[in-house]
Coordinates of C-alpha atoms in Angstrom, one line a residue:
M84 CA 0.0 0.0 0.0
E85 CA 2.7 2.4 1.1
P86 CA 6.0 1.6 -0.6
L87 CA 9.2 1.8 1.3
K88 CA 12.2 3.3 -0.5
H89 CA 14.3 0.5 -1.9
E90 CA 17.9 -0.3 -1.2
C91 CA 20.5 0.2 -3.9
G92 CA 21.6 -2.6 -6.3
I93 CA 25.1 -3.6 -7.4
A94 CA 26.3 -5.6 -10.4
T95 CA 29.8 -6.3 -11.6
I96 CA 31.2 -8.5 -14.4
R97 CA 34.7 -9.5 -15.0
L98 CA 35.4 -11.2 -18.3
R99 CA 38.2 -13.8 -18.0
K100 CA 38.8 -14.2 -21.8
P101 CA 39.8 -11.7 -24.5
L102 CA 36.9 -10.0 -26.3
S103 CA 37.6 -12.0 -29.4
Y104 CA 36.6 -15.2 -27.5
Y105 CA 33.1 -13.9 -26.9
Q106 CA 32.9 -12.6 -30.4
E107 CA 33.6 -16.1 -31.7
K108 CA 31.6 -18.1 -29.2
Y109 CA 28.5 -15.9 -28.7
G110 CA 28.6 -13.8 -31.9
T111 CA 29.3 -10.5 -30.1
W112 CA 32.1 -8.9 -28.2
M113 CA 29.3 -7.1 -26.3
Y114 CA 28.7 -10.2 -24.2
G115 CA 29.8 -8.4 -21.0
L116 CA 27.8 -5.2 -21.8
N117 CA 24.7 -7.2 -22.5
K118 CA 25.0 -9.2 -19.3
L119 CA 25.5 -6.0 -17.3
Y120 CA 22.4 -4.5 -18.8
L121 CA 20.3 -7.5 -17.8
L122 CA 21.7 -7.6 -14.3
M123 CA 20.9 -4.0 -13.8
E124 CA 17.4 -4.2 -15.4
K125 CA 16.4 -7.2 -13.3
Q126 CA 17.4 -5.3 -10.2
H127 CA 15.5 -2.1 -11.2
N128 CA 13.3 -2.6 -8.2
R129 CA 16.2 -1.8 -5.9
G130 CA 16.8 1.8 -7.1
Q131 CA 14.8 4.1 -9.3
E132 CA 16.4 7.5 -8.6
G133 CA 19.4 6.9 -10.9
A134 CA 21.9 4.5 -12.4
G135 CA 25.4 4.4 -13.5
M136 CA 28.0 2.1 -15.1
A137 CA 31.8 2.0 -15.4
V138 CA 34.0 0.0 -17.8
V139 CA 37.8 -0.6 -17.7
K140 CA 39.8 -1.5 -20.8
L141 CA 42.8 -3.6 -19.8
H142 CA 44.8 -3.1 -23.0
S143 CA 44.6 0.6 -23.8
S144 CA 47.8 2.4 -24.8
P145 CA 49.2 5.6 -23.2
G146 CA 47.2 8.5 -24.6
E147 CA 44.0 6.5 -24.8
E148 CA 41.2 6.4 -22.3
Y149 CA 41.0 3.3 -20.2
L150 CA 38.1 4.0 -17.7
Y151 CA 34.7 5.0 -19.1
R152 CA 31.7 6.0 -17.0
H153 CA 28.2 7.1 -17.7
R154 CA 25.4 8.0 -15.2
A155 CA 21.8 9.2 -15.4
E156 CA 19.0 10.2 -13.1
G157 CA 15.4 9.1 -13.0
A158 CA 13.4 5.9 -13.4
S159 CA 14.6 5.5 -17.0
A160 CA 18.3 5.9 -16.2
I161 CA 19.2 2.3 -17.2
K162 CA 17.8 2.8 -20.6
E163 CA 19.4 6.2 -21.0
I164 CA 23.0 5.0 -20.1
F165 CA 22.9 2.0 -22.4
D166 CA 21.3 3.9 -25.2
M167 CA 24.2 6.3 -24.9
V168 CA 26.7 3.5 -24.9
H169 CA 25.2 1.9 -28.0
Q170 CA 24.9 5.3 -29.7
S171 CA 28.7 5.5 -29.8
F172 CA 28.8 2.2 -31.7
R173 CA 26.0 3.1 -34.3
E174 CA 28.3 5.6 -36.1
V175 CA 31.0 2.9 -36.6
D176 CA 31.1 1.0 -39.9
T177 CA 29.6 -2.5 -39.5
R178 CA 32.9 -4.2 -40.6
Q179 CA 34.9 -2.3 -38.0
L180 CA 32.5 -3.6 -35.2
T181 CA 33.7 -7.1 -35.9
N182 CA 37.4 -6.1 -36.2
M183 CA 38.6 -7.0 -32.8
S184 CA 41.8 -4.9 -33.0
F185 CA 39.7 -1.8 -33.8
V186 CA 37.2 -2.7 -31.1
E187 CA 39.7 -3.2 -28.4
N188 CA 41.8 -0.1 -29.3
S189 CA 39.2 2.4 -30.4
L190 CA 35.7 1.8 -29.1
P191 CA 34.6 3.2 -25.7
F192 CA 33.0 0.9 -23.3
A193 CA 34.5 -2.1 -25.0
G194 CA 36.4 -3.5 -22.0
E195 CA 36.8 -6.5 -19.8
C196 CA 35.8 -5.1 -16.4
Y197 CA 32.2 -3.8 -15.8
M198 CA 30.6 -2.1 -12.8
G199 CA 26.9 -1.2 -12.5
H200 CA 24.8 0.5 -9.9
L201 CA 21.2 1.3 -9.2
R202 CA 20.6 4.2 -6.8
Y203 CA 18.1 4.9 -4.1
S204 CA 19.3 7.8 -2.0
T205 CA 19.6 7.1 1.7
S206 CA 21.3 10.5 2.4
G207 CA 18.5 12.6 1.0
K208 CA 21.0 14.2 -1.4
N209 CA 20.1 14.1 -5.1
G210 CA 21.7 15.1 -8.3
L211 CA 24.1 13.5 -10.7
T212 CA 27.0 14.2 -8.4
Y213 CA 25.7 11.6 -6.0
V214 CA 25.0 8.9 -8.5
H215 CA 27.4 5.9 -8.4
P216 CA 29.9 4.8 -9.6
M217 CA 32.1 7.6 -8.3
I218 CA 35.6 8.0 -9.7
R219 CA 38.9 9.3 -8.4
R220 CA 41.2 9.8 -11.4
S221 CA 44.9 9.6 -11.8
N222 CA 47.6 9.4 -14.5
W223 CA 48.5 6.1 -12.9
K224 CA 46.0 3.5 -13.9
A225 CA 46.5 1.6 -10.7
K226 CA 45.7 4.7 -8.7
C227 CA 42.5 5.4 -10.5
L228 CA 39.5 4.1 -8.6
A229 CA 35.8 3.7 -9.3
I230 CA 33.5 2.7 -6.4
C231 CA 29.8 2.0 -5.8
G232 CA 27.8 0.3 -3.1
N233 CA 24.5 -0.8 -1.5
F234 CA 25.1 0.7 1.9
N235 CA 24.5 3.3 4.5
L236 CA 27.1 4.1 7.2
T237 CA 26.1 5.4 10.6
N238 CA 29.4 7.0 11.4
V239 CA 30.3 9.1 8.4
S240 CA 31.5 11.9 10.6
D241 CA 34.1 9.6 12.2
V242 CA 35.4 8.6 8.7
F243 CA 35.5 12.3 7.7
D244 CA 37.5 13.2 10.9
K245 CA 39.9 10.3 10.2
I246 CA 40.8 11.3 6.6
A247 CA 40.9 15.0 7.5
S248 CA 43.4 14.2 10.3
V249 CA 45.9 13.0 7.7
G250 CA 45.6 16.2 5.7
Q251 CA 43.0 15.3 3.1
H252 CA 40.4 17.9 2.2
P253 CA 37.2 16.3 0.9
R254 CA 35.1 18.6 -1.3
H255 CA 31.8 16.9 -0.5
V256 CA 30.5 15.5 2.8
S257 CA 28.3 12.7 1.4
D258 CA 29.2 9.2 2.6
M259 CA 30.2 8.0 -0.8
H260 CA 32.5 11.0 -1.6
I261 CA 34.2 10.6 1.8
L262 CA 34.7 6.8 1.3
L263 CA 36.2 7.6 -2.1
E264 CA 38.7 9.9 -0.5
Q265 CA 39.5 7.4 2.2
L266 CA 39.9 4.5 -0.2
G267 CA 41.8 6.5 -2.7
H268 CA 44.3 7.6 -0.1
R269 CA 45.0 4.0 0.9
L270 CA 45.2 3.0 -2.7
D271 CA 47.9 5.6 -3.2
R272 CA 49.8 4.1 -0.3
E273 CA 49.5 0.6 -1.6
V274 CA 50.8 1.6 -5.1
E275 CA 53.7 3.3 -3.4
R276 CA 54.5 0.2 -1.4
V277 CA 54.6 -2.0 -4.5
Y278 CA 56.5 0.7 -6.4
K279 CA 59.2 0.7 -3.7
R280 CA 59.5 -3.1 -3.9
G281 CA 59.9 -2.9 -7.7
H282 CA 62.4 0.0 -7.5
D283 CA 64.5 -1.9 -5.0
Q284 CA 64.6 -4.8 -7.4
G285 CA 66.0 -2.6 -10.1
L286 CA 62.8 -2.2 -12.2
R287 CA 62.3 1.0 -14.1
G288 CA 59.9 2.5 -16.6
M289 CA 57.1 0.3 -17.9
E290 CA 58.6 -2.6 -16.1
I291 CA 57.8 -1.1 -12.8
T292 CA 54.3 -0.1 -14.0
H293 CA 53.6 -3.7 -15.0
F294 CA 55.0 -4.9 -11.7
I295 CA 52.6 -2.7 -9.8
E296 CA 49.7 -3.9 -11.8
R297 CA 50.6 -7.5 -11.1
E298 CA 51.5 -7.2 -7.4
I299 CA 49.0 -4.6 -6.0
D300 CA 46.9 -6.2 -3.3
L301 CA 43.5 -4.5 -2.6
V302 CA 43.3 -6.6 0.7
N303 CA 45.7 -4.1 2.2
L304 CA 43.4 -1.2 1.1
L305 CA 40.3 -2.8 2.6
K306 CA 42.0 -3.9 5.9
E307 CA 43.1 -0.3 6.5
C308 CA 39.7 1.3 5.6
A309 CA 36.9 -1.1 6.5
P310 CA 37.5 -1.4 10.3
L311 CA 36.3 2.2 10.7
W312 CA 32.9 1.6 8.9
D313 CA 29.8 1.1 11.0
G314 CA 26.7 0.1 9.1
G315 CA 25.4 -2.3 6.5
Y316 CA 27.1 -2.4 3.1
A317 CA 28.1 -4.3 0.0
M318 CA 31.0 -2.2 -1.3
C319 CA 32.5 -2.5 -4.8
G320 CA 35.7 -1.0 -6.1
L321 CA 37.5 -1.2 -9.5
T322 CA 40.9 0.3 -10.3
G323 CA 41.9 1.6 -13.7
S324 CA 44.3 -1.3 -14.1
G325 CA 41.6 -3.9 -13.7
E326 CA 41.8 -5.0 -10.0
S327 CA 38.4 -5.2 -8.2
Y328 CA 36.8 -6.1 -4.9
T329 CA 33.3 -6.5 -3.4
L330 CA 33.2 -6.5 0.4
R331 CA 30.2 -7.4 2.7
D332 CA 29.7 -5.8 6.1
P333 CA 30.7 -8.0 9.1
W334 CA 27.2 -8.1 10.5
G335 CA 25.8 -9.5 7.3
I336 CA 23.2 -6.8 7.0
R337 CA 23.5 -6.2 3.3
T338 CA 23.6 -9.0 0.7
A339 CA 26.0 -9.9 -2.1
F340 CA 26.1 -13.0 -4.3
Y341 CA 28.7 -14.2 -6.9
Y342 CA 29.1 -16.7 -9.6
A343 CA 32.3 -17.8 -11.4
D344 CA 33.2 -20.0 -14.3
D345 CA 36.2 -20.0 -16.7
E346 CA 34.6 -17.3 -18.8
V347 CA 33.2 -14.8 -16.3
I348 CA 32.9 -13.7 -12.7
V349 CA 29.6 -12.0 -11.7
V350 CA 28.5 -10.2 -8.5
A351 CA 25.1 -8.9 -7.8
S352 CA 22.8 -7.9 -4.9
E353 CA 20.4 -10.8 -5.5
R354 CA 20.8 -14.5 -6.3
P355 CA 17.9 -15.0 -8.7
V356 CA 19.1 -12.2 -10.9
I357 CA 22.4 -14.1 -11.5
Q358 CA 20.5 -17.3 -11.9
T359 CA 18.3 -15.8 -14.7
V360 CA 21.0 -13.8 -16.5
M361 CA 23.6 -16.5 -16.4
N362 CA 21.2 -19.4 -16.7
V363 CA 22.7 -21.3 -13.9
K364 CA 21.2 -23.3 -11.0
S365 CA 21.1 -21.7 -7.5
D366 CA 23.7 -24.2 -6.1
R367 CA 26.2 -22.7 -8.5
I368 CA 25.8 -19.3 -6.9
R369 CA 27.5 -18.4 -3.6
E370 CA 26.8 -15.7 -1.0
L371 CA 29.6 -13.6 0.4
K372 CA 30.0 -14.3 4.1
P373 CA 29.9 -11.4 6.6
G374 CA 33.2 -9.5 6.5
E375 CA 34.3 -11.4 3.4
A376 CA 35.5 -9.9 0.1
I377 CA 35.8 -11.3 -3.3
L378 CA 38.9 -10.0 -5.1
I379 CA 39.9 -10.2 -8.7
N380 CA 43.3 -9.3 -10.0
R381 CA 44.3 -7.9 -13.3
A382 CA 44.8 -11.4 -14.7
G383 CA 41.2 -12.3 -13.8
Q384 CA 42.2 -14.6 -10.9
M385 CA 39.7 -14.6 -8.1
R386 CA 40.1 -15.2 -4.4
L387 CA 38.1 -14.8 -1.2
E388 CA 39.6 -13.0 1.8
Q389 CA 38.2 -12.5 5.3
I390 CA 38.7 -8.7 5.7
L391 CA 36.8 -8.3 8.9
E392 CA 35.9 -10.9 11.5
P393 CA 32.2 -11.7 11.4
K394 CA 30.3 -10.1 14.3
E395 CA 28.8 -12.4 16.9
L396 CA 25.6 -10.3 16.5
F397 CA 24.9 -11.8 13.0
R398 CA 22.0 -9.7 11.7
P399 CA 21.2 -10.2 8.0
C400 CA 18.3 -7.8 7.1
S401 CA 14.8 -9.4 7.3
F402 CA 13.3 -6.6 5.3
E403 CA 15.5 -7.8 2.4
R404 CA 13.5 -11.0 2.5
I405 CA 10.1 -9.5 3.2
Y406 CA 10.1 -6.7 0.7
F407 CA 13.2 -5.7 -1.3
S408 CA 14.5 -8.8 -3.0
R409 CA 12.8 -10.4 -6.0
G410 CA 10.3 -13.0 -5.0
S411 CA 11.6 -15.3 -7.8
D412 CA 14.3 -16.5 -5.4
E413 CA 13.3 -20.0 -4.3
D414 CA 14.0 -19.4 -0.6
I415 CA 12.5 -15.9 -0.5
Y416 CA 9.3 -17.1 -2.2
L417 CA 8.9 -19.8 0.5
E418 CA 9.7 -17.4 3.3
R419 CA 7.1 -14.9 2.1
K420 CA 4.5 -17.6 1.9
A421 CA 5.4 -18.7 5.4
L422 CA 4.9 -15.1 6.6
G423 CA 1.3 -15.2 5.4
H424 CA 0.8 -18.7 6.8
Q425 CA 2.0 -17.7 10.2
L426 CA -0.8 -15.1 10.4
T427 CA -3.6 -17.7 10.1
E428 CA -4.6 -17.8 13.8
R429 CA -4.4 -14.0 14.3
I430 CA -6.6 -13.4 11.3
L431 CA -9.2 -16.0 12.3
R432 CA -9.5 -14.4 15.7
S433 CA -10.2 -11.0 14.1
V434 CA -13.1 -12.4 12.1
N435 CA -14.4 -14.7 14.9
D436 CA -13.4 -17.8 12.9
D437 CA -16.1 -17.0 10.3
I438 CA -14.3 -18.3 7.2
D439 CA -17.6 -18.6 5.2
H440 CA -18.4 -14.9 5.5
T441 CA -14.9 -13.6 4.9
V442 CA -13.2 -12.5 1.6
F443 CA -9.4 -12.6 1.4
S444 CA -7.3 -10.3 -0.8
F445 CA -4.1 -8.4 -1.0
I446 CA -2.7 -4.8 -1.6
P447 CA -0.2 -4.2 -3.2
N448 CA 1.3 -6.7 -5.7
T449 CA 4.4 -7.1 -3.5
A450 CA 2.2 -8.8 -0.9
E451 CA 0.9 -11.4 -3.3
V452 CA 3.2 -14.2 -2.2
A453 CA 2.3 -13.7 1.5
Y454 CA -1.3 -13.8 0.3
F455 CA -0.8 -17.2 -1.1
G456 CA 0.6 -18.4 2.2
M457 CA -2.3 -16.9 4.0
L458 CA -4.7 -18.8 1.8
E459 CA -2.9 -22.0 2.4
G460 CA -3.3 -21.5 6.1
M461 CA -7.0 -20.8 5.7
N462 CA -7.5 -23.8 3.5
E463 CA -5.7 -26.0 6.1
R464 CA -8.1 -24.7 8.8
L465 CA -11.1 -25.2 6.6
D466 CA -10.0 -28.7 5.7
N467 CA -9.9 -29.5 9.4
E468 CA -13.4 -28.1 9.9
K469 CA -14.7 -30.2 7.0
L470 CA -13.1 -33.3 8.4
E471 CA -14.7 -32.7 11.8
A472 CA -18.1 -32.0 10.2
L473 CA -17.9 -35.3 8.1
R474 CA -16.9 -37.3 11.2
A475 CA -20.0 -35.9 13.0
L476 CA -22.4 -37.2 10.4
K477 CA -24.0 -40.5 11.5
E478 CA -25.8 -41.5 8.3
P479 CA -24.8 -38.8 5.8
T480 CA -26.7 -38.2 2.7
D481 CA -25.0 -37.1 -0.6
E482 CA -26.4 -33.6 -0.1
E483 CA -25.0 -33.3 3.4
I484 CA -21.6 -34.5 2.2
R485 CA -21.7 -32.2 -0.8
S486 CA -22.6 -29.1 1.3
I487 CA -19.6 -29.7 3.5
L488 CA -17.1 -30.4 0.6
Q489 CA -18.3 -27.3 -1.3
R490 CA -17.2 -24.9 1.4
R491 CA -14.4 -22.7 0.0
V492 CA -12.0 -20.0 1.2
R493 CA -13.2 -17.0 -0.7
S494 CA -10.4 -15.2 -2.4
E495 CA -10.9 -12.2 -4.7
K496 CA -8.8 -9.4 -6.2
V497 CA -10.8 -6.6 -4.6
A498 CA -8.5 -3.7 -5.5
I499 CA -6.4 -2.8 -8.5
K500 CA -3.9 0.0 -8.7
D501 CA -5.4 2.2 -11.5
I502 CA -3.4 5.4 -11.6
K503 CA -0.2 6.9 -10.2
L504 CA -0.6 10.1 -8.1
R505 CA 1.8 12.6 -9.7
T506 CA 4.2 14.5 -7.4
F507 CA 3.3 17.8 -9.1
I508 CA 0.0 17.7 -7.2
S509 CA 1.1 19.3 -4.0
E510 CA -2.1 21.0 -2.6
T511 CA -3.3 18.8 0.3
K512 CA -7.0 18.8 -0.5
S513 CA -6.4 18.0 -4.1
R514 CA -4.0 15.2 -3.3
N515 CA -6.3 13.7 -0.7
D516 CA -9.2 13.7 -3.2
L517 CA -7.2 12.2 -6.0
A518 CA -5.7 9.6 -3.6
S519 CA -9.1 8.1 -3.2
H520 CA -9.0 7.1 -6.9
V521 CA -5.5 5.5 -7.0
Y522 CA -7.1 2.1 -6.6
D523 CA -10.1 0.8 -8.4
I524 CA -12.3 -1.8 -6.7
T525 CA -14.0 -4.9 -7.9
Y526 CA -17.7 -4.3 -7.2
G527 CA -19.8 -7.3 -6.2
S528 CA -16.8 -9.2 -4.7
V529 CA -18.1 -8.7 -1.2
T530 CA -21.7 -9.2 0.1
P531 CA -22.6 -5.8 1.7
G532 CA -23.2 -5.8 5.4
V533 CA -22.5 -9.6 5.7
D534 CA -18.9 -10.3 4.7
N535 CA -15.7 -9.4 6.4
L536 CA -12.9 -8.2 4.1
V537 CA -9.3 -9.2 4.9
V538 CA -6.5 -7.6 2.9
I539 CA -2.8 -8.4 3.4
D540 CA 0.1 -5.9 2.9
D541 CA 3.8 -6.5 3.4
S542 CA 4.3 -3.6 5.8
I543 CA 2.5 -0.6 7.4
V544 CA 5.0 2.2 8.2
R545 CA 3.4 5.7 8.0
G546 CA -0.2 4.7 7.5
T547 CA -0.7 7.7 5.1
T548 CA -2.0 5.6 2.2
L549 CA -4.4 3.7 4.5
K550 CA -5.9 6.9 5.8
Q551 CA -6.0 8.9 2.6
S552 CA -7.3 6.2 0.2
I553 CA -7.2 2.4 1.0
L554 CA -9.7 2.3 3.9
S555 CA -12.2 4.6 2.1
I556 CA -11.8 2.7 -1.1
L557 CA -12.5 -0.7 0.5
D558 CA -15.4 0.7 2.4
R559 CA -17.2 1.3 -0.9
L560 CA -17.7 -2.5 -1.0
E561 CA -19.7 -2.2 2.2
P562 CA -18.0 -5.0 4.2
K563 CA -19.1 -5.6 7.7
K564 CA -15.5 -5.4 8.9
I565 CA -12.2 -4.5 7.2
V566 CA -9.1 -6.3 8.5
V567 CA -5.8 -4.9 7.2
V568 CA -3.0 -7.5 7.8
S569 CA 0.7 -6.7 7.8
S570 CA 3.0 -9.7 7.0
C571 CA 5.7 -8.1 9.1
P572 CA 5.5 -6.7 12.7
Q573 CA 4.9 -3.1 13.6
V574 CA 7.7 -0.9 12.2
R575 CA 8.7 1.1 15.2
Y576 CA 12.2 2.4 14.7
P577 CA 14.2 4.0 12.0
D578 CA 16.6 1.9 9.9
Y579 CA 20.0 3.3 9.4
Y580 CA 21.5 0.7 7.0
G581 CA 19.8 1.5 3.7
I582 CA 16.0 2.0 4.0
D583 CA 14.2 5.4 3.9
M584 CA 12.9 5.4 7.5
S585 CA 14.6 8.1 9.6
R586 CA 12.2 10.5 11.4
M587 CA 10.3 9.3 14.4
K588 CA 7.1 11.3 13.7
E589 CA 6.7 9.4 10.4
F590 CA 6.0 6.1 12.1
I591 CA 2.3 5.5 12.9
A592 CA 3.4 3.0 15.6
F593 CA 5.4 5.7 17.4
R594 CA 2.6 8.3 17.0
S595 CA 0.2 5.8 18.5
A596 CA 2.5 5.1 21.4
V597 CA 2.7 8.8 22.1
E598 CA -1.1 9.2 22.0
L599 CA -1.4 6.3 24.4
L600 CA 1.0 8.1 26.8
R601 CA -1.2 11.2 26.5
D602 CA -4.4 9.2 27.2
R603 CA -2.9 7.7 30.3
G604 CA -1.3 10.8 31.7
M605 CA 2.3 9.5 31.1
M606 CA 3.7 12.2 28.9
H607 CA 6.4 12.8 31.5
L608 CA 8.1 9.6 30.1
L609 CA 8.9 11.5 26.9
D610 CA 10.8 14.2 28.9
K611 CA 12.6 11.5 31.0
Q612 CA 13.8 9.6 27.9
Y613 CA 14.8 12.9 26.2
E614 CA 17.1 13.8 29.0
K615 CA 18.6 10.3 29.0
A616 CA 19.2 10.6 25.2
R617 CA 21.0 13.9 25.7
E618 CA 23.2 12.4 28.3
L619 CA 24.1 9.4 26.1
S620 CA 24.9 11.7 23.1
S621 CA 28.2 12.5 24.7
C622 CA 29.3 8.9 24.6
P623 CA 31.9 7.8 22.0
W624 CA 30.2 6.8 18.7
S625 CA 31.9 3.4 18.8
E626 CA 30.5 2.6 22.3
P627 CA 27.1 0.8 22.4
V628 CA 24.4 2.8 24.2
E629 CA 20.8 2.2 25.3
N630 CA 18.0 2.7 22.8
V631 CA 15.9 5.2 24.8
V632 CA 12.9 4.9 22.4
K633 CA 12.2 1.4 23.6
A634 CA 10.8 2.8 26.8
I635 CA 8.1 4.7 24.9
Y636 CA 6.6 1.4 23.7
A637 CA 7.2 -0.6 26.8
P638 CA 3.9 0.2 28.7
F639 CA 1.7 -1.1 25.9
T640 CA 0.8 -4.3 24.3
D641 CA 1.0 -4.8 20.5
E642 CA -2.8 -4.9 20.4
E643 CA -3.1 -1.6 22.3
I644 CA -0.8 0.1 19.8
S645 CA -2.7 -1.5 16.9
A646 CA -6.0 -0.3 18.2
K647 CA -4.7 3.3 18.6
M648 CA -3.4 3.2 15.0
V649 CA -6.9 2.5 13.9
E650 CA -8.2 5.5 15.8
L651 CA -5.5 7.7 14.1
L652 CA -6.0 6.3 10.6
R653 CA -9.7 5.7 10.4
P654 CA -11.5 8.3 8.1
K655 CA -14.4 10.0 9.9
D656 CA -17.0 8.9 7.4
L657 CA -16.0 5.2 7.3
R658 CA -18.9 2.8 8.0
A659 CA -17.1 -0.6 8.5
E660 CA -15.4 -1.7 11.6
V661 CA -11.6 -1.7 11.2
E662 CA -8.9 -3.8 12.7
L663 CA -5.1 -3.9 12.1
V664 CA -3.4 -7.3 12.5
F665 CA 0.4 -7.5 12.6
Q666 CA 2.8 -10.4 12.3
G667 CA 4.3 -11.3 15.7
M668 CA 8.1 -11.4 16.2
E669 CA 7.9 -15.2 16.8
G670 CA 6.1 -15.7 13.5
L671 CA 8.7 -13.4 11.7
H672 CA 11.6 -15.5 12.9
K673 CA 9.9 -18.8 12.3
A674 CA 9.2 -17.8 8.7
I675 CA 12.6 -16.2 8.1
P676 CA 15.0 -18.2 10.4
N677 CA 18.3 -17.3 8.7
H678 CA 17.8 -13.5 8.6
P679 CA 17.2 -12.4 12.2
G680 CA 17.9 -8.7 11.5
D681 CA 14.8 -7.0 13.1
W682 CA 16.0 -3.7 14.5
Y683 CA 13.2 -1.7 12.7
F684 CA 10.7 -3.9 14.7
S685 CA 12.6 -4.6 18.0
G686 CA 15.0 -1.6 18.3
D687 CA 17.9 -4.0 18.7
Y688 CA 20.4 -2.4 16.4
P689 CA 23.4 -4.6 15.4
T690 CA 25.9 -1.8 15.4
P691 CA 26.7 0.9 18.0
G692 CA 25.9 3.6 15.4
G693 CA 22.3 2.4 15.1
S694 CA 21.5 3.1 18.8
H695 CA 23.3 6.5 18.7
L696 CA 21.3 7.6 15.6
V697 CA 17.9 6.5 17.0
N698 CA 18.6 8.4 20.1
Q699 CA 19.5 11.5 18.0
A700 CA 16.3 11.0 16.0
F701 CA 14.3 11.1 19.3
I702 CA 16.2 14.2 20.4
D703 CA 15.3 15.9 17.1
Y704 CA 11.7 14.8 17.5
M705 CA 11.4 16.3 21.0
E706 CA 13.1 19.5 20.0
Q707 CA 11.2 20.0 16.8
E708 CA 7.8 18.6 17.7
R709 CA 7.7 18.4 21.5
P710 CA 4.2 17.1 22.1
T711 CA 2.2 18.5 24.9
G712 CA -0.4 16.8 27.1
R713 CA -1.0 15.3 30.5

């Protein structure tokens, strides 16, 4: 109903053969370019604010470009950058496009090392300057660096102070620009280390250049820089001489998968994307371990290195499974079905076990898989009821048996997204009026005044869409009761590792807890926790601190907060009874056992920076909003 902003997506390809090999075997030297396009397009869901790509040519001569990059903004950025790339080929004579000497020496973007990125801004900063990959150029190919990542660091100021302390002067304060300066500085030192070794061995001129390109080790670069990073990340880097790395954070928050054969090495944010693009089975694809890096040298040799020790608090992101990743992954598909199945008992309680007079549906399409799991749970319950009813018959007639067997779980597609509300409509009254037409409903799918209507969503964060459109739209069907089900628990806390959830007042769960404090004369608790947050703000950033916001929720049950949400979100003219049903934490972890990261639900941040930032968010809330009441 109310889409979260997506995480970024990464894609890298390293060709392990000359371009002529792909021309001969696959009929085109553009094999790598085409695969990069597919990897990016199939991860389009992960970032629609911009996209970029970089290509390194391994065999360019001095005086010729060796690192090419193109970036674009907007939802059509992928198409734009690849149209631009192919436009540079259209003006070339057809015969020259198959002349491999001409291709390798003269055509831009005809290289062996590819990097692609899909951007969703987690910093709130927009513009082409902030679109990845970002490049630090040098006349030394080995010192030239392109980087991109799916990440958000919680301690950018610490990294900034560190690089400033050694005399660097960053021109931007965004996290990616600062990382580029930090990594670039260490890359310079690594090149100088290898240069000195070569010089001591008597190497000079191009001999020493080739020696550097053979011997440079990006492990040294990562081991110097990464220990300072706090947050979730999958970081990629590519030098102008063709060395590359992808590093995953030691908490395992962000994901990265890779596939390698004798022709190509591929890295991407999601497993099914590699499966589809490379046409390989899932058991051929590996996931980077927490703190592990995949490194590829100029010769195309790959190795894995443990850069950082995995943290004991292993917290892969559960939202990655619930929402962000493509549902075509076999494990994610089953997990999302399990999320819906786990809600069976909670939903049945909300409709007083009346399956016969309840219609089940879903909004939006991303909740469809959880919907299938919910239906499976309902069918299992109905089958048990049928079995008990059949057993209770002493001398059953065909008509009695048939009436029992004909009972069905009633599933309908009651709402269809019909239009997209354009951002240029800013006047509140107009937006609210138009929002009521974003979805179209299927009239006649619900018996007015008799049926309950259950719709499942993957998450409820702000509640804005529920209030402005969904509930009113569903009410047109005149159900007796509307039950909105979330396949995940109540989202109570900001996420600081890649998702657009940062301000406390945006969370309907938090606003509901504050209103409950007001109702019960407990508003003093806000001031108490505010003072505590201010005291903790002086603690070192690397030191774990208490999450003071937890105490705001502590006096109330999940059901009490859900009921208050209904009060805040229910339109005044709504006729139907409304209930919100959320997944429980136990159900979440049972459905997704291998991705226990749940800090947006529980407040248990895996890194020190998370707790520091949530406390700062609460301080900002109190100083900017400062609610009054009893």
